[in-house]
PDB file of C-alpha atoms in Angstrom:
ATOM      1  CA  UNK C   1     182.044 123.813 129.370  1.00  0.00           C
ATOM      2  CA  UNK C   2     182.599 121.854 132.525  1.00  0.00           C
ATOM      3  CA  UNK C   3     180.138 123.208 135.194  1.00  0.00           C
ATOM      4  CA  UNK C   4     180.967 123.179 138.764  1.00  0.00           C
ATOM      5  CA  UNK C   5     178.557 123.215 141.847  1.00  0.00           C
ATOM      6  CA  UNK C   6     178.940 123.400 145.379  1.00  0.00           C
ATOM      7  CA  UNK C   7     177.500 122.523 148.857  1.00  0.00           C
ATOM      8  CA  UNK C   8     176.346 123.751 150.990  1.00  0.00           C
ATOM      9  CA  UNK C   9     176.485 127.633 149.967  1.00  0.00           C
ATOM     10  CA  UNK C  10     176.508 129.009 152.947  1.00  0.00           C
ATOM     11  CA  UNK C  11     177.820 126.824 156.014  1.00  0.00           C
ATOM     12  CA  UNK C  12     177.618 128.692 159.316  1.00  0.00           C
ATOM     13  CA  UNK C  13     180.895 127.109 161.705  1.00  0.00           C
ATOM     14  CA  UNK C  14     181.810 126.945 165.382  1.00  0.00           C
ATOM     15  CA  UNK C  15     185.002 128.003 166.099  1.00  0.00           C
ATOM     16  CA  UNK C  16     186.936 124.592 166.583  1.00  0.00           C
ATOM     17  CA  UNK C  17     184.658 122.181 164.805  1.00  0.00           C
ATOM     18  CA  UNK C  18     185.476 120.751 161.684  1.00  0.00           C
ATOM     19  CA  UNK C  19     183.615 121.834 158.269  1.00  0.00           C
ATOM     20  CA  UNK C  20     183.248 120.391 154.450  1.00  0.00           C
ATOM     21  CA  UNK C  21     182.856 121.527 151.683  1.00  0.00           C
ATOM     22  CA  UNK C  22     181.598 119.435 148.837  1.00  0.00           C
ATOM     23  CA  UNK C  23     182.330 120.172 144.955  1.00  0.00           C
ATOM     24  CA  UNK C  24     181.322 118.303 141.806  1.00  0.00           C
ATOM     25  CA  UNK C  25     182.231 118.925 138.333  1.00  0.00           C
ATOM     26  CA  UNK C  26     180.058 118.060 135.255  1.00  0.00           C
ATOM     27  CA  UNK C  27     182.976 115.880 133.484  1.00  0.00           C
ATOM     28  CA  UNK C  28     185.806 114.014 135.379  1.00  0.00           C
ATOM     29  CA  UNK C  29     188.509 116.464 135.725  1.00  0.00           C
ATOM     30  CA  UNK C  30     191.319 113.456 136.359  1.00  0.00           C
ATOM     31  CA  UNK C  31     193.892 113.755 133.668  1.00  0.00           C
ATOM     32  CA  UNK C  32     195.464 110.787 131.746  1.00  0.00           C
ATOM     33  CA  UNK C  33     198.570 111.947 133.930  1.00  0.00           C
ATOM     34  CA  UNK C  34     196.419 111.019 137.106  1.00  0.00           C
ATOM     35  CA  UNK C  35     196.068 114.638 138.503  1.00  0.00           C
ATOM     36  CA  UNK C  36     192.978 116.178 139.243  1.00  0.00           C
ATOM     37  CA  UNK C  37     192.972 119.231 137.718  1.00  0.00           C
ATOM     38  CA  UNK C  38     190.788 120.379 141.008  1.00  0.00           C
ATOM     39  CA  UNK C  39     192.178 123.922 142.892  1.00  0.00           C
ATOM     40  CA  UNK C  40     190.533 125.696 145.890  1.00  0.00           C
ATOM     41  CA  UNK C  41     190.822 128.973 146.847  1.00  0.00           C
ATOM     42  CA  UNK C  42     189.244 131.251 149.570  1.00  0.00           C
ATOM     43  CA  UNK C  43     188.109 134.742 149.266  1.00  0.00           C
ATOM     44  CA  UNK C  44     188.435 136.937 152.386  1.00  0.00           C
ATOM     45  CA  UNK C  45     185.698 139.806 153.332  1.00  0.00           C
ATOM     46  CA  UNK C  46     187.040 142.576 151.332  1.00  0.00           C
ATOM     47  CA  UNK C  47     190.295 140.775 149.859  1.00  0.00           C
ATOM     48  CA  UNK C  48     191.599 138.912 146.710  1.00  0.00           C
ATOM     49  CA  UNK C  49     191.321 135.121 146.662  1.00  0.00           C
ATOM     50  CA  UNK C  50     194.130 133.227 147.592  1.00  0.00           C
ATOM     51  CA  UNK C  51     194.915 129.573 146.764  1.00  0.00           C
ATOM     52  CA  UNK C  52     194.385 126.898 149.380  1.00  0.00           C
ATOM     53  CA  UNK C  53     194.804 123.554 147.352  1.00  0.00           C
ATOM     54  CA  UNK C  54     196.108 122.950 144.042  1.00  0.00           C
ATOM     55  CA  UNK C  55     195.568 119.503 141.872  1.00  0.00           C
ATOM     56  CA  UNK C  56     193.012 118.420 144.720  1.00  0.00           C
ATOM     57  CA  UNK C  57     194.939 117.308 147.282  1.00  0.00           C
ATOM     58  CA  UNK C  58     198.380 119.477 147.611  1.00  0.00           C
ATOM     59  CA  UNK C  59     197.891 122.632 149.655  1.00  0.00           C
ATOM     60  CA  UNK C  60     199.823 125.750 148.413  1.00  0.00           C
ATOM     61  CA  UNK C  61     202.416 126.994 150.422  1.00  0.00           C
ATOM     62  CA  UNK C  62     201.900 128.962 153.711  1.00  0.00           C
ATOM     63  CA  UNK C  63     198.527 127.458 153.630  1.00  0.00           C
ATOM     64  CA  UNK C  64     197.571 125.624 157.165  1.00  0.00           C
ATOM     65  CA  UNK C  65     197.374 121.767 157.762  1.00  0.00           C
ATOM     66  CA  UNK C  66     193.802 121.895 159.112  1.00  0.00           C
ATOM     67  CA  UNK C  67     193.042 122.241 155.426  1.00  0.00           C
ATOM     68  CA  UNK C  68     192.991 119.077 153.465  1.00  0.00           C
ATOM     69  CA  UNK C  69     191.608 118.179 150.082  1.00  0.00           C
ATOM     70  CA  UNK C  70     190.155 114.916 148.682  1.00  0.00           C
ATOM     71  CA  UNK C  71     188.500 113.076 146.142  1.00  0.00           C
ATOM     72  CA  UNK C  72     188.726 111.934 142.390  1.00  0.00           C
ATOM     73  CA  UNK C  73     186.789 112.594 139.048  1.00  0.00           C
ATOM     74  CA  UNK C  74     184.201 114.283 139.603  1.00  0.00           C
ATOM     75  CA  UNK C  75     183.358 114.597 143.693  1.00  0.00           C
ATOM     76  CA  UNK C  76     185.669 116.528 145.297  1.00  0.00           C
ATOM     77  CA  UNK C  77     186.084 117.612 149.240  1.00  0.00           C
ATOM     78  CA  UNK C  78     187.279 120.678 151.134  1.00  0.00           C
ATOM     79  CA  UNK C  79     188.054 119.878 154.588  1.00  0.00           C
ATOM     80  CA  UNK C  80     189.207 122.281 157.583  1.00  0.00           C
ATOM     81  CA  UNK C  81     189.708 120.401 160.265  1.00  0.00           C
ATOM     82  CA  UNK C  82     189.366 122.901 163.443  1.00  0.00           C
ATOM     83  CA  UNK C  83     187.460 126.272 162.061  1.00  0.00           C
ATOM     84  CA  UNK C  84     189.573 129.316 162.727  1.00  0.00           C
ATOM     85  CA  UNK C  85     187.514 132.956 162.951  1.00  0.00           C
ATOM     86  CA  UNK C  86     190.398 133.876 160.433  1.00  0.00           C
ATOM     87  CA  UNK C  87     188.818 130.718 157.716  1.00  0.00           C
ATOM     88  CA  UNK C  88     185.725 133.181 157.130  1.00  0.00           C
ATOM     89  CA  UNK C  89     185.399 134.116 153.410  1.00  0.00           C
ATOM     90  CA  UNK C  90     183.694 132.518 150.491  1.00  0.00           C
ATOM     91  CA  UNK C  91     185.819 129.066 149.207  1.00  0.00           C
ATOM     92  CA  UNK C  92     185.730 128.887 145.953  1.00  0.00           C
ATOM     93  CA  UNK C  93     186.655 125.310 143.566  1.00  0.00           C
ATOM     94  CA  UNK C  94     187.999 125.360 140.421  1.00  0.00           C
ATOM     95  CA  UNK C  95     188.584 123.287 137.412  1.00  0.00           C
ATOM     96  CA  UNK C  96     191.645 123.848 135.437  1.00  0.00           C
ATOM     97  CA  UNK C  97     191.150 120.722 133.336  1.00  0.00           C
ATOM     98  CA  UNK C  98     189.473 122.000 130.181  1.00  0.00           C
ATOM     99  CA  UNK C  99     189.814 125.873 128.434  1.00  0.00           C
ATOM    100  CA  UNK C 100     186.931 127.410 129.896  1.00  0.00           C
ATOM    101  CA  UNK C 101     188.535 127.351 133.347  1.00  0.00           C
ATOM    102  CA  UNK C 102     185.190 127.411 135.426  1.00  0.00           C
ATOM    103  CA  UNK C 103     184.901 128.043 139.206  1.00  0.00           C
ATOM    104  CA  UNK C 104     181.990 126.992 141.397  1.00  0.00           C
ATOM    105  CA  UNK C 105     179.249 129.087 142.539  1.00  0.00           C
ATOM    106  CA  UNK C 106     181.123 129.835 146.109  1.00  0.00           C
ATOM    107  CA  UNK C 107     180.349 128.565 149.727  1.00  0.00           C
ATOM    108  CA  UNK C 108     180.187 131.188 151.984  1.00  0.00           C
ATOM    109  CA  UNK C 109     181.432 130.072 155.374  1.00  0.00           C
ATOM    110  CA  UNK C 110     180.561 132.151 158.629  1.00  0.00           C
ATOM    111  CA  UNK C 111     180.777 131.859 162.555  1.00  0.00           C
ATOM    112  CA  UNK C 112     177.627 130.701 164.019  1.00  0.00           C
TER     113      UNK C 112
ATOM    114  CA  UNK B   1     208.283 140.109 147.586  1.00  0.00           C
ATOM    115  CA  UNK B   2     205.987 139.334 144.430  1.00  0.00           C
ATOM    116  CA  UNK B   3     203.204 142.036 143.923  1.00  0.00           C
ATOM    117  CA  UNK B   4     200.511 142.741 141.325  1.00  0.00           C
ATOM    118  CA  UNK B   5     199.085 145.984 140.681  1.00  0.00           C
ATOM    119  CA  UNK B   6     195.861 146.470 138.375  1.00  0.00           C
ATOM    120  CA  UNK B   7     195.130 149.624 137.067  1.00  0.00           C
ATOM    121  CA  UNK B   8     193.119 151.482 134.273  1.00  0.00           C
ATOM    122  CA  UNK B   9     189.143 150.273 135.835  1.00  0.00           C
ATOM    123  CA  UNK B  10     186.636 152.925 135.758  1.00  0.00           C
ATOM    124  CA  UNK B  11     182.915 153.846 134.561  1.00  0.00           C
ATOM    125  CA  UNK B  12     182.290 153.338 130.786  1.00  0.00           C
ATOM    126  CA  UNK B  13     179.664 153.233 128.912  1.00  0.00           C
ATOM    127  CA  UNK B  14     177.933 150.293 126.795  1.00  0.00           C
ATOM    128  CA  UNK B  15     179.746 149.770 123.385  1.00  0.00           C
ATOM    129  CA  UNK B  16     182.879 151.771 125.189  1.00  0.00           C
ATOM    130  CA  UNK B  17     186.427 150.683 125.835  1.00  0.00           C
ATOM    131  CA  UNK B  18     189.462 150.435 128.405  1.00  0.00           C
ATOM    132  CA  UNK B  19     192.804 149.061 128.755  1.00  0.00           C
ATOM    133  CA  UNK B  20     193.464 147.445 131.820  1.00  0.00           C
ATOM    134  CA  UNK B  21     196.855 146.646 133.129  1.00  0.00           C
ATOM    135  CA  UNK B  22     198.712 144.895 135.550  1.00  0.00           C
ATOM    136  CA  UNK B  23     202.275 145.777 136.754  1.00  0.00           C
ATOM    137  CA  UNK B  24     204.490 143.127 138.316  1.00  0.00           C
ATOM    138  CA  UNK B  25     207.404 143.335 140.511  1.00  0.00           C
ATOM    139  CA  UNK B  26     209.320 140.564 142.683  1.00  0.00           C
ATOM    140  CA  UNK B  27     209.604 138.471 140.516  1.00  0.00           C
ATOM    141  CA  UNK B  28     210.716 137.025 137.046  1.00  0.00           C
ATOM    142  CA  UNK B  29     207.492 138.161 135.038  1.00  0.00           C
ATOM    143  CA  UNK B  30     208.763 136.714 131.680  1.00  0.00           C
ATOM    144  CA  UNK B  31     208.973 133.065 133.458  1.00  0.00           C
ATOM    145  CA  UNK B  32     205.423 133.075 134.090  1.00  0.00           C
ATOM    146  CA  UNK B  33     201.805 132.559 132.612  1.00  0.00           C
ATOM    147  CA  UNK B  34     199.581 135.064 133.832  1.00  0.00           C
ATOM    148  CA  UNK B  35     196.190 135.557 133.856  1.00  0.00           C
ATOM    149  CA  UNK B  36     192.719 137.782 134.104  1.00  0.00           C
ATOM    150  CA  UNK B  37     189.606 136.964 136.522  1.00  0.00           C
ATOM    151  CA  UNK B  38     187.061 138.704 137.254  1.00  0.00           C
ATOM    152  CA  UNK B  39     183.987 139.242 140.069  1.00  0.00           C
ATOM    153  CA  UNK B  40     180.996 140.972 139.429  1.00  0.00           C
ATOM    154  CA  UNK B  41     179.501 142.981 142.384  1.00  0.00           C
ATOM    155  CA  UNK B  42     178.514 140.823 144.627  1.00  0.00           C
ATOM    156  CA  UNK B  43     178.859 137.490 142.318  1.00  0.00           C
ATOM    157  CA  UNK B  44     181.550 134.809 141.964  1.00  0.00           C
ATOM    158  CA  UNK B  45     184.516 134.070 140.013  1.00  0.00           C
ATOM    159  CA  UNK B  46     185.064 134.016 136.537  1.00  0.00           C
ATOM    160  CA  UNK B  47     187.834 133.095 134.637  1.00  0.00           C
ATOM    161  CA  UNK B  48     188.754 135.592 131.649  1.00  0.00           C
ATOM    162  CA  UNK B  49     191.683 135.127 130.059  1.00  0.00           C
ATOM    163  CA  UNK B  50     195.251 133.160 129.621  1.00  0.00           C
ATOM    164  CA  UNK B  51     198.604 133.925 127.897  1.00  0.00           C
ATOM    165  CA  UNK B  52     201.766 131.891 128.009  1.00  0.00           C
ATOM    166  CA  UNK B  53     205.100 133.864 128.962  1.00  0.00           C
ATOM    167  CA  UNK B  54     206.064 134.639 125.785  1.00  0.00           C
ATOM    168  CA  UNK B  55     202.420 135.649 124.272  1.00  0.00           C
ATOM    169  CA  UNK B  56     202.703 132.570 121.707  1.00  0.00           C
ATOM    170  CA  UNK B  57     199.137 131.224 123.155  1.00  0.00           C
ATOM    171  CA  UNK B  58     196.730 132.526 124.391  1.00  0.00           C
ATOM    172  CA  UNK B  59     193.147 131.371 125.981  1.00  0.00           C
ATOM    173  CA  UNK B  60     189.851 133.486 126.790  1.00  0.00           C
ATOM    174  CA  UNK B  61     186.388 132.468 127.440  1.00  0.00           C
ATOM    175  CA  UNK B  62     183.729 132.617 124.716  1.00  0.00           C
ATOM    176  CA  UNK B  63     181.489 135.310 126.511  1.00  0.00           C
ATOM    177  CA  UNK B  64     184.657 138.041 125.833  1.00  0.00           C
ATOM    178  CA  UNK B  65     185.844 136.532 122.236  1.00  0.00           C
ATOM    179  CA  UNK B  66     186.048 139.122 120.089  1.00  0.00           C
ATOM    180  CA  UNK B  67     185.694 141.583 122.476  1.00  0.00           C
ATOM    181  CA  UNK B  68     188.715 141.245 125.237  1.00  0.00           C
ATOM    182  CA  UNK B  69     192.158 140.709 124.044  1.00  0.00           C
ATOM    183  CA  UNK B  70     195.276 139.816 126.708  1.00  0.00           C
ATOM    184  CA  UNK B  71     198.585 140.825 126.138  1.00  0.00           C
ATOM    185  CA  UNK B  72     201.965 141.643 127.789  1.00  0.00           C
ATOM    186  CA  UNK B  73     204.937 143.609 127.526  1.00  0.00           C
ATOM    187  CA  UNK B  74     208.029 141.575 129.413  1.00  0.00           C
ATOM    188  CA  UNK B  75     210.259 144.210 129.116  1.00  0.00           C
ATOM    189  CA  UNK B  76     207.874 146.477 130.884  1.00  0.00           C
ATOM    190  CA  UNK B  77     206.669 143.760 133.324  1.00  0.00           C
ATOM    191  CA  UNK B  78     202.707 144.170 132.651  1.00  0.00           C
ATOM    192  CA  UNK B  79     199.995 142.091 131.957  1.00  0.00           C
ATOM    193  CA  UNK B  80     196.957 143.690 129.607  1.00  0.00           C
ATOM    194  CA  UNK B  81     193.295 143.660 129.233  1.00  0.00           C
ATOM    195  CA  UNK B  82     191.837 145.628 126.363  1.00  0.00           C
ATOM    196  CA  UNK B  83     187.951 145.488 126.546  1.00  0.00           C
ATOM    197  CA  UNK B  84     185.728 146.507 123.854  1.00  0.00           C
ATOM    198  CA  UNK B  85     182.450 146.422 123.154  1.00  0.00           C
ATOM    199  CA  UNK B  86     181.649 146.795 126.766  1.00  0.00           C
ATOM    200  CA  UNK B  87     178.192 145.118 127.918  1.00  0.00           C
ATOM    201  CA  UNK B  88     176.828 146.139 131.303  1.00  0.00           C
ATOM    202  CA  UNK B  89     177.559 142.374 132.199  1.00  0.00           C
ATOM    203  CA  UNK B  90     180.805 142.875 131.880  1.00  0.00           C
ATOM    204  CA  UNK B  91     180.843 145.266 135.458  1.00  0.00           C
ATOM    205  CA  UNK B  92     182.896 143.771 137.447  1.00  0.00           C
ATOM    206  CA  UNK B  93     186.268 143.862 139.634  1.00  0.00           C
ATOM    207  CA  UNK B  94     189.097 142.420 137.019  1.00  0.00           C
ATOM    208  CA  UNK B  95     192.007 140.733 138.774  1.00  0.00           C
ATOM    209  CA  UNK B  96     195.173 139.774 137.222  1.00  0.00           C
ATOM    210  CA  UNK B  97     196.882 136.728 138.992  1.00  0.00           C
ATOM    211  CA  UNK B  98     200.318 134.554 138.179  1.00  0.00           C
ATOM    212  CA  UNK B  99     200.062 131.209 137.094  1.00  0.00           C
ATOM    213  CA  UNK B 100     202.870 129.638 139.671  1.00  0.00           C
ATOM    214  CA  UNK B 101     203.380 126.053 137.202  1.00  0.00           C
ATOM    215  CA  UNK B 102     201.235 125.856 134.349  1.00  0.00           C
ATOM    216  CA  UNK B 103     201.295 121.618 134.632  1.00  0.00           C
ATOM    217  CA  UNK B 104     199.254 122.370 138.001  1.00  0.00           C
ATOM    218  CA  UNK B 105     197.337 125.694 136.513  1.00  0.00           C
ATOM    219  CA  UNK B 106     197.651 127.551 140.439  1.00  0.00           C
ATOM    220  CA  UNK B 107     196.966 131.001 140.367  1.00  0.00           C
ATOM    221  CA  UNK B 108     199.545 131.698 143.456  1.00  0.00           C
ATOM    222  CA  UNK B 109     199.650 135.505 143.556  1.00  0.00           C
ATOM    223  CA  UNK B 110     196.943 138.020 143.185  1.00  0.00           C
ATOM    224  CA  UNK B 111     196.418 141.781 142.709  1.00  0.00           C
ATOM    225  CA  UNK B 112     193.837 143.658 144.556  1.00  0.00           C
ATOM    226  CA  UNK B 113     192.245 144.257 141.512  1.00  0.00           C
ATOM    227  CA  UNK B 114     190.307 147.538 139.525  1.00  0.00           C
ATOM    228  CA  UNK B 115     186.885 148.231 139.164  1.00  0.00           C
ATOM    229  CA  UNK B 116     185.489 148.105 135.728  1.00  0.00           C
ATOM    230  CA  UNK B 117     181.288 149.493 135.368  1.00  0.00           C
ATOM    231  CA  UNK B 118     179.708 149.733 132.131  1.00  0.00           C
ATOM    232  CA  UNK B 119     176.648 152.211 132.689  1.00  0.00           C
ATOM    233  CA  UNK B 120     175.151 154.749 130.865  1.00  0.00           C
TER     234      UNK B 120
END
């Protein structure tokens, strides 16, 4: 199975600053196709996840522009560019490469 | 407006079963892959299970072989989870979610998922 990890897992934020979040997979998750089979999602306090950034780089729809994805293989970046108090939650990556799908452990962002 | 509705969660006990299920509305449920994932208390995400939109394949993890089978009913717009030989490992809150494009493999929507603990 392809194992994801994450860092930092927990990254306290003030308001307006930017944050990163950095995930790495066990095996390259670029397909012969040249997608990264990479998605993101964010977990609100108390709600279901929701996806943020599909195939690494393309956010999902409704989904802010001060949230960017990046990277290739097997290093991958969450970026928000200005933290919001409404970007708390726990942000999740996710490899939909290989059968397991596996998500990383979770980086719980907060407001300082 | 595309919702998902879990149902069926509740407190079973070790070697037990359940059927969970998932009811969708606003949208064209038989167009769709669909899936399960689940969160135990206070853990992260797991993937569960995967089944194309007309039930021809179908994809689980190896910790619930055996034990979990997915299905749906298109005519009746619902997604399935029947768990068996419940483990206390397998407490958790089950969501179903839609698969939006299965090239890109993006859960889009979510349910608010259904409670699922294995105790004696």
């Amino acid at each position: 199975d392809i194992v994801m990890t994450q860092s930092p897992l927990s990254l306290p934020v003030t308001p307006g600053e930017p944050a990163s979040i950095s995930c790495r997979s066990s095996q390259r998750i670029l397909h012969s196709n040249g997608n990264n089979y990479l998605n993101w999602y964010l977990q609100k306090p108390g709600q279901s996840p929701q996806l943020l950034i599909y195939l690494g780089s393309n956010r999902a729809s409704g989904v802010p522009d001060r949230f960017s994805g990046s990277g290739s293989g097997t290093d991958f970046t969450l970026k928000i560019s200005g933290v919001e108090a409404e970007d708390v939650g726990v942000y999740y990556c996710m490899q939909v490469l290989e059968i397991p799908f596996t998500f990383g452990p979770g980086t719980k962002v907060d407001i300082k | 407006e595309v919702q998902l509705v879990e149902s069926g969660g509740g407190l079973v006990q070790p070697g037990g079963s359940l059927r969970l299920s998932c009811a969708a509305s606003g949208f064209t449920f038989s167009n769709y892959w669909m899936t399960w994932v689940r969160q135990a208390p206070g853990k992260g995400l797991e993937w569960v299970a995967i089944i194309k939109q007309d039930g021809s394949q179908i994809y689980s993890v190896d910790s619930v072989k055996g034990r979990f089978t997915i299905s749906r009913d298109n005519a009746k717009n619902s997604l399935y989870l029947q768990l068996s030989s419940l483990r206390a490992e397998d407490t958790a809150v089950y969501y179903c979610a839609r698969v939006a494009v299965w090239e890109l493999r993006d859960f889009d929507f979510w349910g608010q998922g259904t409670l699922v603990t294995v105790s004696s």
